[in-house]
mmCIF file of C-alpha atoms and ligand atoms in Angstrom:
data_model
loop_
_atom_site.group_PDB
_atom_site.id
_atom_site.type_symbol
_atom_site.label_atom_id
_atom_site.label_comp_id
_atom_site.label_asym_id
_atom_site.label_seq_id
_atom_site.Cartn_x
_atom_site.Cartn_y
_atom_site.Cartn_z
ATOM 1 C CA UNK A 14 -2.787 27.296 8.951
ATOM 2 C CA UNK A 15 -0.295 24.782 7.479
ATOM 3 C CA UNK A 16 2.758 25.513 6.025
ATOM 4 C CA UNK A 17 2.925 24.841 1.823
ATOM 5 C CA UNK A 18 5.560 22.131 1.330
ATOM 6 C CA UNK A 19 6.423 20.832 -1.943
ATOM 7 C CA UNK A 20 6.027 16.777 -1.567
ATOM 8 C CA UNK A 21 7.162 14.370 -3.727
ATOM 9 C CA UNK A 22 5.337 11.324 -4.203
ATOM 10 C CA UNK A 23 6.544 8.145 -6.175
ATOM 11 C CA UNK A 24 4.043 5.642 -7.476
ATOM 12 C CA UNK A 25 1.872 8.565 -6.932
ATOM 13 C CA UNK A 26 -1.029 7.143 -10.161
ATOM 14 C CA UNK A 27 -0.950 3.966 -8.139
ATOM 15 C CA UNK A 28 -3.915 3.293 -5.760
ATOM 16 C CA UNK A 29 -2.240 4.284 -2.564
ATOM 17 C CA UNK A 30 -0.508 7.128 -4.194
ATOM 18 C CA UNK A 31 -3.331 8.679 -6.536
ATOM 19 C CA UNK A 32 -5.368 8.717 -3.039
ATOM 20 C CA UNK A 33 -2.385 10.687 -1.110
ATOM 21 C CA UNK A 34 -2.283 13.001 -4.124
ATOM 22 C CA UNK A 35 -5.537 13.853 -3.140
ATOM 23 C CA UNK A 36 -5.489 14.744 0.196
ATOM 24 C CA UNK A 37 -2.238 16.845 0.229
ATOM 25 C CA UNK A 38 -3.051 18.844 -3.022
ATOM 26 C CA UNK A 39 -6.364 19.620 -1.364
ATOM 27 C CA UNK A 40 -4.689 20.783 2.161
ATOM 28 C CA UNK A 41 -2.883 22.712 -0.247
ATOM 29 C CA UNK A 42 0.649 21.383 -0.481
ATOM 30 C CA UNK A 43 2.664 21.570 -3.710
ATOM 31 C CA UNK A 44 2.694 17.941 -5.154
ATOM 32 C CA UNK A 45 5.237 15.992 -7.344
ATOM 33 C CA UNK A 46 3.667 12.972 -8.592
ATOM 34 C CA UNK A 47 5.998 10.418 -10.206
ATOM 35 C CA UNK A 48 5.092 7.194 -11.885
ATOM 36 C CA UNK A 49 5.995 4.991 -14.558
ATOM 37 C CA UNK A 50 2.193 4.149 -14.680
ATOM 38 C CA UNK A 51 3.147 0.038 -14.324
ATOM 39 C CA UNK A 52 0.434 -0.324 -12.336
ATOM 40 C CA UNK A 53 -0.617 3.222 -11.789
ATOM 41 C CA UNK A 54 -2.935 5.240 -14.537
ATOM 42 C CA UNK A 55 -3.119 8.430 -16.200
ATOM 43 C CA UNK A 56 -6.939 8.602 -14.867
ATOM 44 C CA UNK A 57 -6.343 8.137 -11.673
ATOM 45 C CA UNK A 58 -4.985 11.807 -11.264
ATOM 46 C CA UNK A 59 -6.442 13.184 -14.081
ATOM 47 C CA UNK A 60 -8.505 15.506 -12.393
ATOM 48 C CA UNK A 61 -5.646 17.087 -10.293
ATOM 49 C CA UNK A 62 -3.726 18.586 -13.494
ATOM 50 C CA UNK A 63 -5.555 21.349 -13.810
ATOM 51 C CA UNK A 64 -4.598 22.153 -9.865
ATOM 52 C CA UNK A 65 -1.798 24.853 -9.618
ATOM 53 C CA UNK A 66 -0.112 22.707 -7.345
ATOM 54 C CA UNK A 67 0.491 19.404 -8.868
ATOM 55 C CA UNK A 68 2.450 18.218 -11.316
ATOM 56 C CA UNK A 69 2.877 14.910 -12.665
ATOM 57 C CA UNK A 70 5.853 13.265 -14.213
ATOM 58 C CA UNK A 71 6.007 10.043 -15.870
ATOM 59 C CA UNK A 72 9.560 8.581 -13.995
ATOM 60 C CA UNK A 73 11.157 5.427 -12.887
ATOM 61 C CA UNK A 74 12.597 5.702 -9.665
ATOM 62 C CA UNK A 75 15.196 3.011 -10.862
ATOM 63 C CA UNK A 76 16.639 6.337 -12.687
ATOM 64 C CA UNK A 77 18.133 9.141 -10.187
ATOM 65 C CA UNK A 78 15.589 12.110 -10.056
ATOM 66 C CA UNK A 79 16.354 15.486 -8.858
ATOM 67 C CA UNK A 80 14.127 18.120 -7.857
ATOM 68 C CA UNK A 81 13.455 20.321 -4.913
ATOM 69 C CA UNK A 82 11.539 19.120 -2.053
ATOM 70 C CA UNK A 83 10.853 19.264 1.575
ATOM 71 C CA UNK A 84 8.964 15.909 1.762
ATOM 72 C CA UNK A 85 9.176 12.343 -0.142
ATOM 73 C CA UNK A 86 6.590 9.642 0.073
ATOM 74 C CA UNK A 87 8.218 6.238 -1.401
ATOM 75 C CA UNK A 88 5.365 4.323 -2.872
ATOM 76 C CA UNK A 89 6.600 3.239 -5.992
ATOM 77 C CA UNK A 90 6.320 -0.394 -6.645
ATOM 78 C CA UNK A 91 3.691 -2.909 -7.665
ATOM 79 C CA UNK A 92 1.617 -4.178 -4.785
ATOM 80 C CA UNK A 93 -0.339 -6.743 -6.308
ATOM 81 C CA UNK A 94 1.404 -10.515 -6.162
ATOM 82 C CA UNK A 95 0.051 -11.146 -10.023
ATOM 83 C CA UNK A 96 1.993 -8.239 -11.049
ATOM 84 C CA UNK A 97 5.306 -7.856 -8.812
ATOM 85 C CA UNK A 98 6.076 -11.483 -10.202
ATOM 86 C CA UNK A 99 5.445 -10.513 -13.807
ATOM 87 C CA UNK A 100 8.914 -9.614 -13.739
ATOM 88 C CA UNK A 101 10.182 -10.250 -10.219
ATOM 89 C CA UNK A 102 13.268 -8.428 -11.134
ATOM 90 C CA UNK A 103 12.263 -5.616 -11.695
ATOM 91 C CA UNK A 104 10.501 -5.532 -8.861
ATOM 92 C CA UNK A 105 12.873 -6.045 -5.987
ATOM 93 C CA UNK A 106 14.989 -3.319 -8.078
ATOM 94 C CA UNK A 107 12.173 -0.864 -7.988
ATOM 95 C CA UNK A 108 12.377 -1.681 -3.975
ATOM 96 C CA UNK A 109 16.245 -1.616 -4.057
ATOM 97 C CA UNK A 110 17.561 1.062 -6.149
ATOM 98 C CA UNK A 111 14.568 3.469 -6.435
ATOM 99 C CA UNK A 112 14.785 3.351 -2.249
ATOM 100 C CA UNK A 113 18.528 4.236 -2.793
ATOM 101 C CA UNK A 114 17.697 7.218 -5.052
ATOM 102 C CA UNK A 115 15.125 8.673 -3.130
ATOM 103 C CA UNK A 116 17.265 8.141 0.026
ATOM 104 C CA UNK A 117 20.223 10.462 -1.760
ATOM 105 C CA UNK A 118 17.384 12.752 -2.909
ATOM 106 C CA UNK A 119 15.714 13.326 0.951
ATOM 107 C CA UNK A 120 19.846 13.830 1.891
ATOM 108 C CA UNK A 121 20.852 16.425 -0.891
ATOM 109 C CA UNK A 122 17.304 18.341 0.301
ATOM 110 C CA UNK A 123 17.523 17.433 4.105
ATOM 111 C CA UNK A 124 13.878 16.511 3.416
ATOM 112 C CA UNK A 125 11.836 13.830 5.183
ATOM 113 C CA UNK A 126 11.184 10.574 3.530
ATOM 114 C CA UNK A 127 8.839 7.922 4.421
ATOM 115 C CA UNK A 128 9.164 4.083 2.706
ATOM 116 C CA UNK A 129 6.063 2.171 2.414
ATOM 117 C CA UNK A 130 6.768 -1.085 3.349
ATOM 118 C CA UNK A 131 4.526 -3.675 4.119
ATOM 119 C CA UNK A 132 3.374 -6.393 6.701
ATOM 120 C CA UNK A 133 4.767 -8.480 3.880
ATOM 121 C CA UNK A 134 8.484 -8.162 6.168
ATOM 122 C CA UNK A 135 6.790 -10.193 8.313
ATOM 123 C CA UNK A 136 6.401 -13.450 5.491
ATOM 124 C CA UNK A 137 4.410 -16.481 6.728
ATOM 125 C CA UNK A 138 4.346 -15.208 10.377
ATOM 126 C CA UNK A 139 4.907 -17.478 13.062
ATOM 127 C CA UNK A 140 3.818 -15.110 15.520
ATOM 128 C CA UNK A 141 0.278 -13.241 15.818
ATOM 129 C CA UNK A 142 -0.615 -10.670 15.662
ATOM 130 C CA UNK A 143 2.348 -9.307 14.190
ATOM 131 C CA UNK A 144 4.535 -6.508 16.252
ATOM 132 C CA UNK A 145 6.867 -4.543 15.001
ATOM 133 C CA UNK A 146 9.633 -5.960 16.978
ATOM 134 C CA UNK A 147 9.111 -9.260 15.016
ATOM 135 C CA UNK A 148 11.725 -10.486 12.691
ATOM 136 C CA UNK A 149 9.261 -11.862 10.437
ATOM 137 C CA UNK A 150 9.302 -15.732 8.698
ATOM 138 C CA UNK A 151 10.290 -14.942 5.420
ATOM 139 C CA UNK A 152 11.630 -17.481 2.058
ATOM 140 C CA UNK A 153 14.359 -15.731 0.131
ATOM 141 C CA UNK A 154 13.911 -17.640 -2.659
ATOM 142 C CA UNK A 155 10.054 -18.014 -3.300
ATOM 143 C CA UNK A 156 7.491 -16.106 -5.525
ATOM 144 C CA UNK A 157 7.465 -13.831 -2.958
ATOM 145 C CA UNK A 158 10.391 -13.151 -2.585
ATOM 146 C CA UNK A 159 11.488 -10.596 -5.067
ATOM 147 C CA UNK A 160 8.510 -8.321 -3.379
ATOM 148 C CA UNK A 161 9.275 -9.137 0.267
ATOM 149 C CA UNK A 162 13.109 -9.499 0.477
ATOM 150 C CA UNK A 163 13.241 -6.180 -1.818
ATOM 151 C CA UNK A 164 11.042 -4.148 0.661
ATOM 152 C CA UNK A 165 12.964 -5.589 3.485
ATOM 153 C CA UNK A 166 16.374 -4.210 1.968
ATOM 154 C CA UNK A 167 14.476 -0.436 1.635
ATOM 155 C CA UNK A 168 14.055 -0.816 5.180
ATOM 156 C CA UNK A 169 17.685 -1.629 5.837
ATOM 157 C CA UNK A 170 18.779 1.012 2.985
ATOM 158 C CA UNK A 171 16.505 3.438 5.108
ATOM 159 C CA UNK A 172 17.907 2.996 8.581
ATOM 160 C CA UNK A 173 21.494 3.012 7.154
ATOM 161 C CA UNK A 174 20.784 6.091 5.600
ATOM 162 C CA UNK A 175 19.540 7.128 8.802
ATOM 163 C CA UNK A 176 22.718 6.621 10.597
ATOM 164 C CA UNK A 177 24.839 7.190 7.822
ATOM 165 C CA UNK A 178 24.168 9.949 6.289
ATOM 166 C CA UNK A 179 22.132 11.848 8.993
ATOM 167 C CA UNK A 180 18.908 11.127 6.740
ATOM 168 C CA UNK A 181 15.340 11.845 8.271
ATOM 169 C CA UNK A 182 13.520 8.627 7.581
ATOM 170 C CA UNK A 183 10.131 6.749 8.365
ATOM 171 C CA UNK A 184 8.957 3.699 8.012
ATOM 172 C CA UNK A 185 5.484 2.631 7.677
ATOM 173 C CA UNK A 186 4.474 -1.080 7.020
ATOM 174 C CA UNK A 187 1.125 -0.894 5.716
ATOM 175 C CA UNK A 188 -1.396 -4.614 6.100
ATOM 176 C CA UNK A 189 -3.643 -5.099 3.289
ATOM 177 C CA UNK A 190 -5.071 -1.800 2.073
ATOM 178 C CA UNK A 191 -8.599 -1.751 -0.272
ATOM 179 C CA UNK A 192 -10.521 1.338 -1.717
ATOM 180 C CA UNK A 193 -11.697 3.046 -4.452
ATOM 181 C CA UNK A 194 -8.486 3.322 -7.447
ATOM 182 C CA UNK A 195 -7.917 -0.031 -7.194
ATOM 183 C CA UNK A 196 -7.320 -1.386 -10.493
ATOM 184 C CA UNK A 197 -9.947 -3.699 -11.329
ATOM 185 C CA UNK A 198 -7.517 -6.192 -13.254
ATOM 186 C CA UNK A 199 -5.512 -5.364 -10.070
ATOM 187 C CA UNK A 200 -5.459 -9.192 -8.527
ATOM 188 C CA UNK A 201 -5.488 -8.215 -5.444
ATOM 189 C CA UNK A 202 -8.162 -10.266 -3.358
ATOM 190 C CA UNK A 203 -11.021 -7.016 -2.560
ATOM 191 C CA UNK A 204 -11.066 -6.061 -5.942
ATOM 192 C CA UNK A 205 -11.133 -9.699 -7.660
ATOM 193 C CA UNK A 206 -14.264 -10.383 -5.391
ATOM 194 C CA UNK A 207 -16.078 -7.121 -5.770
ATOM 195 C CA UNK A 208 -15.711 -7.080 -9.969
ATOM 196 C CA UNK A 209 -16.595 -10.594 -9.796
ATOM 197 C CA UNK A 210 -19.395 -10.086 -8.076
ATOM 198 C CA UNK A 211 -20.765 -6.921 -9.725
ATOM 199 C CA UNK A 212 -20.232 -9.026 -13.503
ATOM 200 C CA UNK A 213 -22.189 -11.984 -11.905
ATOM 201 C CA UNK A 214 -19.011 -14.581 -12.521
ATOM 202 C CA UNK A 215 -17.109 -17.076 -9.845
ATOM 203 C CA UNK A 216 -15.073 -15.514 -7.010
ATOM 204 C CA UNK A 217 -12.428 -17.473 -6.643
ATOM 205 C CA UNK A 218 -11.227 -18.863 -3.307
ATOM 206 C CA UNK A 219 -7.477 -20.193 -3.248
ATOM 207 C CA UNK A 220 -6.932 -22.842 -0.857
ATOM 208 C CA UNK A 221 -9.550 -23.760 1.678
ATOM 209 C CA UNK A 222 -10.218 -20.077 2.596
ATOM 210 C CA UNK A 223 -9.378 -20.129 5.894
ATOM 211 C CA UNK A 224 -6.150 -17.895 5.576
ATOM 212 C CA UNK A 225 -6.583 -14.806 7.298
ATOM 213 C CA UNK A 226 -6.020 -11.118 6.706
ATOM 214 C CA UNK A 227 -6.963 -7.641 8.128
ATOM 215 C CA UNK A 228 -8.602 -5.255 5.543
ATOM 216 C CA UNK A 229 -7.767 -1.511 5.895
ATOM 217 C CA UNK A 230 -9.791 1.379 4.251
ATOM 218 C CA UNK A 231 -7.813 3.569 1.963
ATOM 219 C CA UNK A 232 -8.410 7.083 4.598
ATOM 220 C CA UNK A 233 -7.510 5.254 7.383
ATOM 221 C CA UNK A 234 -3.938 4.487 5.749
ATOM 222 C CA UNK A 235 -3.651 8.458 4.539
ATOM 223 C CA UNK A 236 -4.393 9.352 8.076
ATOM 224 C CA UNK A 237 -1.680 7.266 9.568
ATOM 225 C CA UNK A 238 0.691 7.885 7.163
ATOM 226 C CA UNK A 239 0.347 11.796 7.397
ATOM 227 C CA UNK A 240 0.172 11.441 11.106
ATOM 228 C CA UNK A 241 3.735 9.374 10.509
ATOM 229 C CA UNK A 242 5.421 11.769 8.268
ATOM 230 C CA UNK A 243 4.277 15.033 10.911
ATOM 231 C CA UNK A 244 6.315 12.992 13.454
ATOM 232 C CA UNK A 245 9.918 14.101 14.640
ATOM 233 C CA UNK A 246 13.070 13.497 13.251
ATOM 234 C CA UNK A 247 13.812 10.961 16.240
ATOM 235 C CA UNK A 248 11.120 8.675 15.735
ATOM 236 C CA UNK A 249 11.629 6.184 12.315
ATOM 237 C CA UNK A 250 9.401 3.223 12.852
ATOM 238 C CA UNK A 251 9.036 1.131 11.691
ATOM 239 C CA UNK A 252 5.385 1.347 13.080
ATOM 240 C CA UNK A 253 2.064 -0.786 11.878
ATOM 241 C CA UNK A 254 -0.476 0.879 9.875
ATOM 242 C CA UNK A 255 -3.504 -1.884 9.344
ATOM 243 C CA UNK A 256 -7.225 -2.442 11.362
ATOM 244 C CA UNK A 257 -6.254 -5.557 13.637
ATOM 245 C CA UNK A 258 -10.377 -6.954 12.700
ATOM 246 C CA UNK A 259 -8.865 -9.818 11.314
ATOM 247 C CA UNK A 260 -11.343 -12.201 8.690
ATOM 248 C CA UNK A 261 -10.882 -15.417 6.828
ATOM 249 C CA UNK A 262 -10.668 -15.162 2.903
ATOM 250 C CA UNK A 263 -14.076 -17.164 2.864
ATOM 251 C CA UNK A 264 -15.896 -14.581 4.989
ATOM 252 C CA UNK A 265 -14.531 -12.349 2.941
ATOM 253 C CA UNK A 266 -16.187 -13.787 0.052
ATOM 254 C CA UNK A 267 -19.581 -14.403 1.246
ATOM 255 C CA UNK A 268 -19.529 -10.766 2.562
ATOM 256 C CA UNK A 269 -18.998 -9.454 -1.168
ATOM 257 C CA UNK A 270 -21.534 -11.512 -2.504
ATOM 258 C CA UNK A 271 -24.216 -10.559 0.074
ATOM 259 C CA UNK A 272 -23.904 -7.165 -0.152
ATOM 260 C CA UNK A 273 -23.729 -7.062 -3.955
ATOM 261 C CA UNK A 274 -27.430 -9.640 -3.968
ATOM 262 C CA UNK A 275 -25.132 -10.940 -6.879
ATOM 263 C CA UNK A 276 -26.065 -14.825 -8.980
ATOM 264 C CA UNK A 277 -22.359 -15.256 -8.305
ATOM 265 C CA UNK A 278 -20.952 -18.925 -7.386
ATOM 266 C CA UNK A 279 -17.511 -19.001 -4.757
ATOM 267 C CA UNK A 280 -15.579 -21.504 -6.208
ATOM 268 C CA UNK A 281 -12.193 -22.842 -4.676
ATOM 269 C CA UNK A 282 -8.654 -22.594 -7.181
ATOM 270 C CA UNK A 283 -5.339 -23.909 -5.531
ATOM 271 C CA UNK A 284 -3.268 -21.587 -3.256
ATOM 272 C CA UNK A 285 -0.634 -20.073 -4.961
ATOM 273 C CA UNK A 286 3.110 -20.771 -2.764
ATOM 274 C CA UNK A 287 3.879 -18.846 0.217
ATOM 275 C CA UNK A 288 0.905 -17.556 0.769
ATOM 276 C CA UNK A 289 0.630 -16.203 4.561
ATOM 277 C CA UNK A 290 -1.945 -17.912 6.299
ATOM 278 C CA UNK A 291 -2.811 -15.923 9.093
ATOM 279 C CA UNK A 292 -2.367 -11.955 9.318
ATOM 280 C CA UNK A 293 -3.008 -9.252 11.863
ATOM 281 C CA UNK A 294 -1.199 -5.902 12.955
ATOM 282 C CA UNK A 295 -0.630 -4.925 16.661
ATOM 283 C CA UNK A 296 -0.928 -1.599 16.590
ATOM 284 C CA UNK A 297 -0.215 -0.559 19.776
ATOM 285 C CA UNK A 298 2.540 1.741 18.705
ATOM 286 C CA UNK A 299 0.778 3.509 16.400
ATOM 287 C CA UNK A 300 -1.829 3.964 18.647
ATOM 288 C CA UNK A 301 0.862 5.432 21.644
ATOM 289 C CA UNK A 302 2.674 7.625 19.239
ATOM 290 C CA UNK A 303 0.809 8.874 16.533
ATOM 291 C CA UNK A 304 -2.735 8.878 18.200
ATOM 292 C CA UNK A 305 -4.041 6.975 15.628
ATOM 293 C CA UNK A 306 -6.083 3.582 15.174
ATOM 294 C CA UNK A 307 -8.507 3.104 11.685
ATOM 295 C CA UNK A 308 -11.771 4.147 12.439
ATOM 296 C CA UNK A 309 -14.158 2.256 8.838
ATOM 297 C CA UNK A 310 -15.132 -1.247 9.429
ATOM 298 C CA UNK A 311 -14.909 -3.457 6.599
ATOM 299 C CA UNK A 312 -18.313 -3.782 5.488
ATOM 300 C CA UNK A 313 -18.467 -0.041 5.649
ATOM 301 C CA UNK A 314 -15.187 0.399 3.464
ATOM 302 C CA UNK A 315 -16.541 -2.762 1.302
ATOM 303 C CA UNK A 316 -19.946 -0.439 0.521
ATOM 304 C CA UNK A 317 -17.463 3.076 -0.716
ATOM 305 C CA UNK A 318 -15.473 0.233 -2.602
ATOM 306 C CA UNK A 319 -18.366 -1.466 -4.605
ATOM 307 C CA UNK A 320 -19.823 2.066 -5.050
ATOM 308 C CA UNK A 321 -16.588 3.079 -6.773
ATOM 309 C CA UNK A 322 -16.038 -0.192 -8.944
ATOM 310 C CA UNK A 323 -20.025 -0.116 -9.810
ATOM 311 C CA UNK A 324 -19.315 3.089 -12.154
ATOM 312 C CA UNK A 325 -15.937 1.127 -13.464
ATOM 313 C CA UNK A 326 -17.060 -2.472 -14.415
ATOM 314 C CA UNK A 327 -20.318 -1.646 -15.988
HETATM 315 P P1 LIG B 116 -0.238 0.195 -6.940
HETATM 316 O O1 LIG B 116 0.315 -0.889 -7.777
HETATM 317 O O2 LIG B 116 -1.617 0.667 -7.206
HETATM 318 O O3 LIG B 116 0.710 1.472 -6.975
HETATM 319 C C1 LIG B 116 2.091 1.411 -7.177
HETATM 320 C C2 LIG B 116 2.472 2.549 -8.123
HETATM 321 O O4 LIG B 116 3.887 2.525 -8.321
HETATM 322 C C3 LIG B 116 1.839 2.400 -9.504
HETATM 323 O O5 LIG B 116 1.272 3.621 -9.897
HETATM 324 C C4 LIG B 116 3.006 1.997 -10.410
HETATM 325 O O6 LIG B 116 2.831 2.384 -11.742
HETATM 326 C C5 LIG B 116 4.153 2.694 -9.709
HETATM 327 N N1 LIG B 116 5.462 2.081 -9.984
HETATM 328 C C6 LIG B 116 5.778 0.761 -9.956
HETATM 329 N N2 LIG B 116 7.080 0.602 -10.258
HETATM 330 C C7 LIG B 116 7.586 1.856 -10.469
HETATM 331 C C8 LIG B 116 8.864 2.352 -10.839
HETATM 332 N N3 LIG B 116 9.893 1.523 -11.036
HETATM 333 N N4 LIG B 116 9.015 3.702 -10.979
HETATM 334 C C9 LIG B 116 7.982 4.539 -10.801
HETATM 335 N N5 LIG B 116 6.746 4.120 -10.458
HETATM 336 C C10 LIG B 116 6.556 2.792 -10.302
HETATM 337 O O7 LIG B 116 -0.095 -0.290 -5.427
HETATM 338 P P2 LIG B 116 -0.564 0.398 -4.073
HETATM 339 O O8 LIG B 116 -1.470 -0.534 -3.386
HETATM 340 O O9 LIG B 116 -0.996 1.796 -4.319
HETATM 341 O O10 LIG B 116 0.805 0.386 -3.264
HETATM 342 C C11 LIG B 116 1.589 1.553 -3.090
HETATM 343 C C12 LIG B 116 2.759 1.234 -2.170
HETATM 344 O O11 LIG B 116 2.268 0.778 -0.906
HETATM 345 C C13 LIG B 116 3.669 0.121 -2.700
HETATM 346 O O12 LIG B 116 5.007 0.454 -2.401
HETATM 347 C C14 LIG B 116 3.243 -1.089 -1.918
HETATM 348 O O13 LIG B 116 4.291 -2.001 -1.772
HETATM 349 C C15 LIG B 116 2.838 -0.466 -0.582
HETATM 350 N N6 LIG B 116 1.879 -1.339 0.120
HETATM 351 C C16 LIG B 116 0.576 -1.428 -0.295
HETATM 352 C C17 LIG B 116 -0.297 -2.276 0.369
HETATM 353 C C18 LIG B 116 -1.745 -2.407 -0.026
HETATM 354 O O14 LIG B 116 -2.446 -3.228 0.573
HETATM 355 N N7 LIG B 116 -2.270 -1.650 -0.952
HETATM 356 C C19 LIG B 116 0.162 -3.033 1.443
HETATM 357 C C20 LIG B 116 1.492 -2.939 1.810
HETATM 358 C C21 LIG B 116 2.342 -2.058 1.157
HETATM 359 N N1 LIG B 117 -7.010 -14.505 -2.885
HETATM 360 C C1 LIG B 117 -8.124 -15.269 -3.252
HETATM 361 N N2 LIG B 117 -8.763 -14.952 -4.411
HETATM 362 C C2 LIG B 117 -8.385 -13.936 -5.225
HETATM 363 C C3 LIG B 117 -7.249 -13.171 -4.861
HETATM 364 C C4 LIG B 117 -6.581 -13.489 -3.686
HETATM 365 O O1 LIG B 117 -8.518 -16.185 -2.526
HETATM 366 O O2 LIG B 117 -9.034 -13.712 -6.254
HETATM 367 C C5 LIG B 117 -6.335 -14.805 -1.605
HETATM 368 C C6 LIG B 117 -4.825 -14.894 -1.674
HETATM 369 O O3 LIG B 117 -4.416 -16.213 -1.971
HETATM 370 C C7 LIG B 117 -4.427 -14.470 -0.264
HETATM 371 C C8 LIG B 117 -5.498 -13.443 0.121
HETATM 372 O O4 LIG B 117 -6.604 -13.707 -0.745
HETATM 373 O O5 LIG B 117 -4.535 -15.557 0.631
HETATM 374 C C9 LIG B 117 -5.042 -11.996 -0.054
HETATM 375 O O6 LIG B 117 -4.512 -11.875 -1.341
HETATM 376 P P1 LIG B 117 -3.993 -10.495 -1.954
HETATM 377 O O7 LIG B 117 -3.350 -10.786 -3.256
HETATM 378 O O8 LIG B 117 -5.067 -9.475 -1.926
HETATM 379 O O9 LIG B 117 -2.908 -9.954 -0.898
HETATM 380 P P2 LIG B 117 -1.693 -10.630 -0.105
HETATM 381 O O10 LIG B 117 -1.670 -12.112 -0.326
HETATM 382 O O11 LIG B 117 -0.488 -9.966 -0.659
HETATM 383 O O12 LIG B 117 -1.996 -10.310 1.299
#
């Protein structure tokens, strides 16, 4: 039997979040969901309001929030590059200032709060695969930048906290993460292919293809991240959470359009600036302390994926 524990989770209509919402409202926790549906959507936790246990609050983090709570899961900020540099601003103050409220939130409640952060910290890496010990290769002043340099201040904000003010932190940085509740405007490069493919138009290539990145299912993230947050107060991260199968963009491609028997063309569009060319987590921590490595191979995650976006796109 688990204890009930009332979690809070920002960004909690988002993909990541609406997915989390899930699992801990059905193993029975009480759930704050907070979002100021940016990204996020009303329909992706639709069907929880009628649960007894969660609640949902339109909220931006940038604004203090009080409640009660035992548990905080930061996830509030756009993912996708198209939309954190719609207004890059925003975006690294999302990041910034929505870390520092949670942070005083998780102290006033001695709760435990864990930041999503992202390989992202690690930039252009110079080094592969990346481990967390890595400093990361990272322009301050590129597109990028408002995303990357803002989730690499939450980290800072969170281990200051840490020391600081006694707070019980974690931090996870999560490598490129596809599943169902994507949106399908998203950007992102899983769900540009799939739609693409399942409407019969171009998927688009930037640069050659040969940029590399290593595609997580959705469950295997919510495993690692629970796994992270049930973890004691000494250990903060931050730890890896991706699959180390690492693929080029263009086998990425040809995979989509194979297993959709789609009439779609790949086509080749220029690569946007700093775009990481290679990417791949070690996860050898994750795997010593939290007993966990992902377990769904990508063309098993890519089938659940094009199931999902089949009933969206048509
Ligand atoms: P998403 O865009 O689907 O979800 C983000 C959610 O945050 C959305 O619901 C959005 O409306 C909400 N949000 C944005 N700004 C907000 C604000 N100021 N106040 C309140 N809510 C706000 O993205 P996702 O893929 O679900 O990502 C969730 C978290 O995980 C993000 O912090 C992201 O940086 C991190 N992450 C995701 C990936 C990935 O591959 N999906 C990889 C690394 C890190
Ligand atoms: N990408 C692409 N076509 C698309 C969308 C993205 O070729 O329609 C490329 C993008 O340039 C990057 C990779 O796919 O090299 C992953 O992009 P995504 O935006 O999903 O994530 P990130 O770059 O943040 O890892």
């Amino acid at each position: 039997m688990i204890s009930r524990k009332r979690i809070l989770i920002t960004g909690g209509a988002g993909f990541i979040g609406s997915n989390l919402c899930d699992r801990l409202v059905r193993d029975g926790h009480y759930i704050i969901c907070l979002d100021n549906l940016y990204t996020g959507s009303k329909d992706n936790i639709e069907h929880l309001l009628e649960f007894p246990n969660f609640e949902f609050i339109v909220h931006d983090v940038v604004t203090p929030f009080n409640c009660k709570v035992d548990e905080i899961y930061n996830l509030a900020c756009p993912a996708s590059p198209y939309y954190y540099q719609l207004d890059p601003i925003k975006t690294t103050t999302t990041s910034v200032v929505g870390a520092i409220n949670m942070l005083d939130l998780a102290v006033k409640n001695n709760a435990k709060l864990l930041q999503a952060s992202t390989s992202e910290v690690y930039g252009d890496p110079l080094v592969h695969p990346q481990k967390e010990d890595y400093w990361g290769n990272v322009n301050p002043v590129g597109i990028r930048s408002c995303y990357d340099e803002g989730k690499r201040c939450a980290e800072t904000l969170c281990i200051d906290y840490s020391i600081q003010k006694k707070a019980k932190i974690k931090i996870v940085r999560i490598f490129n993460t596809y599943g169902p509740r994507m949106m399908p405007n998203d950007g992102r490069v899983v769900s540009n292919f799939i739609v693409a493919a399942l409407k019969n138009e171009d998927l688009e290539i930037y640069g050659e293809g040969d940029q590399t990145r290593s595609f997580q299912y959705i469950d295997d993230l919510l495993d690692g991240m629970i796994k992270m947050m049930a973890t004691g107060d000494e250990f903060t991260g931050p730890v890896n959470l991706g699959n180390p199968n690492e693929f080029k963009i263009s086998e990425l491609a040809q995979m989509v359009v194979d297993m959709n028997e789609t009439n779609s063309n790949i086509i080749y569009k220029p690569l946007p600036g700093d775009d990481p060319k290679r990417r791949r987590p070690d996860i050898t921590l994750a795997k010593e302390v939290l007993n966990w490595e992902p377990s769904i191979v990508l063309s098993e995650g890519l089938a659940k994926t094009i199931e999902y976006f089949r009933n969206k796109v048509r």
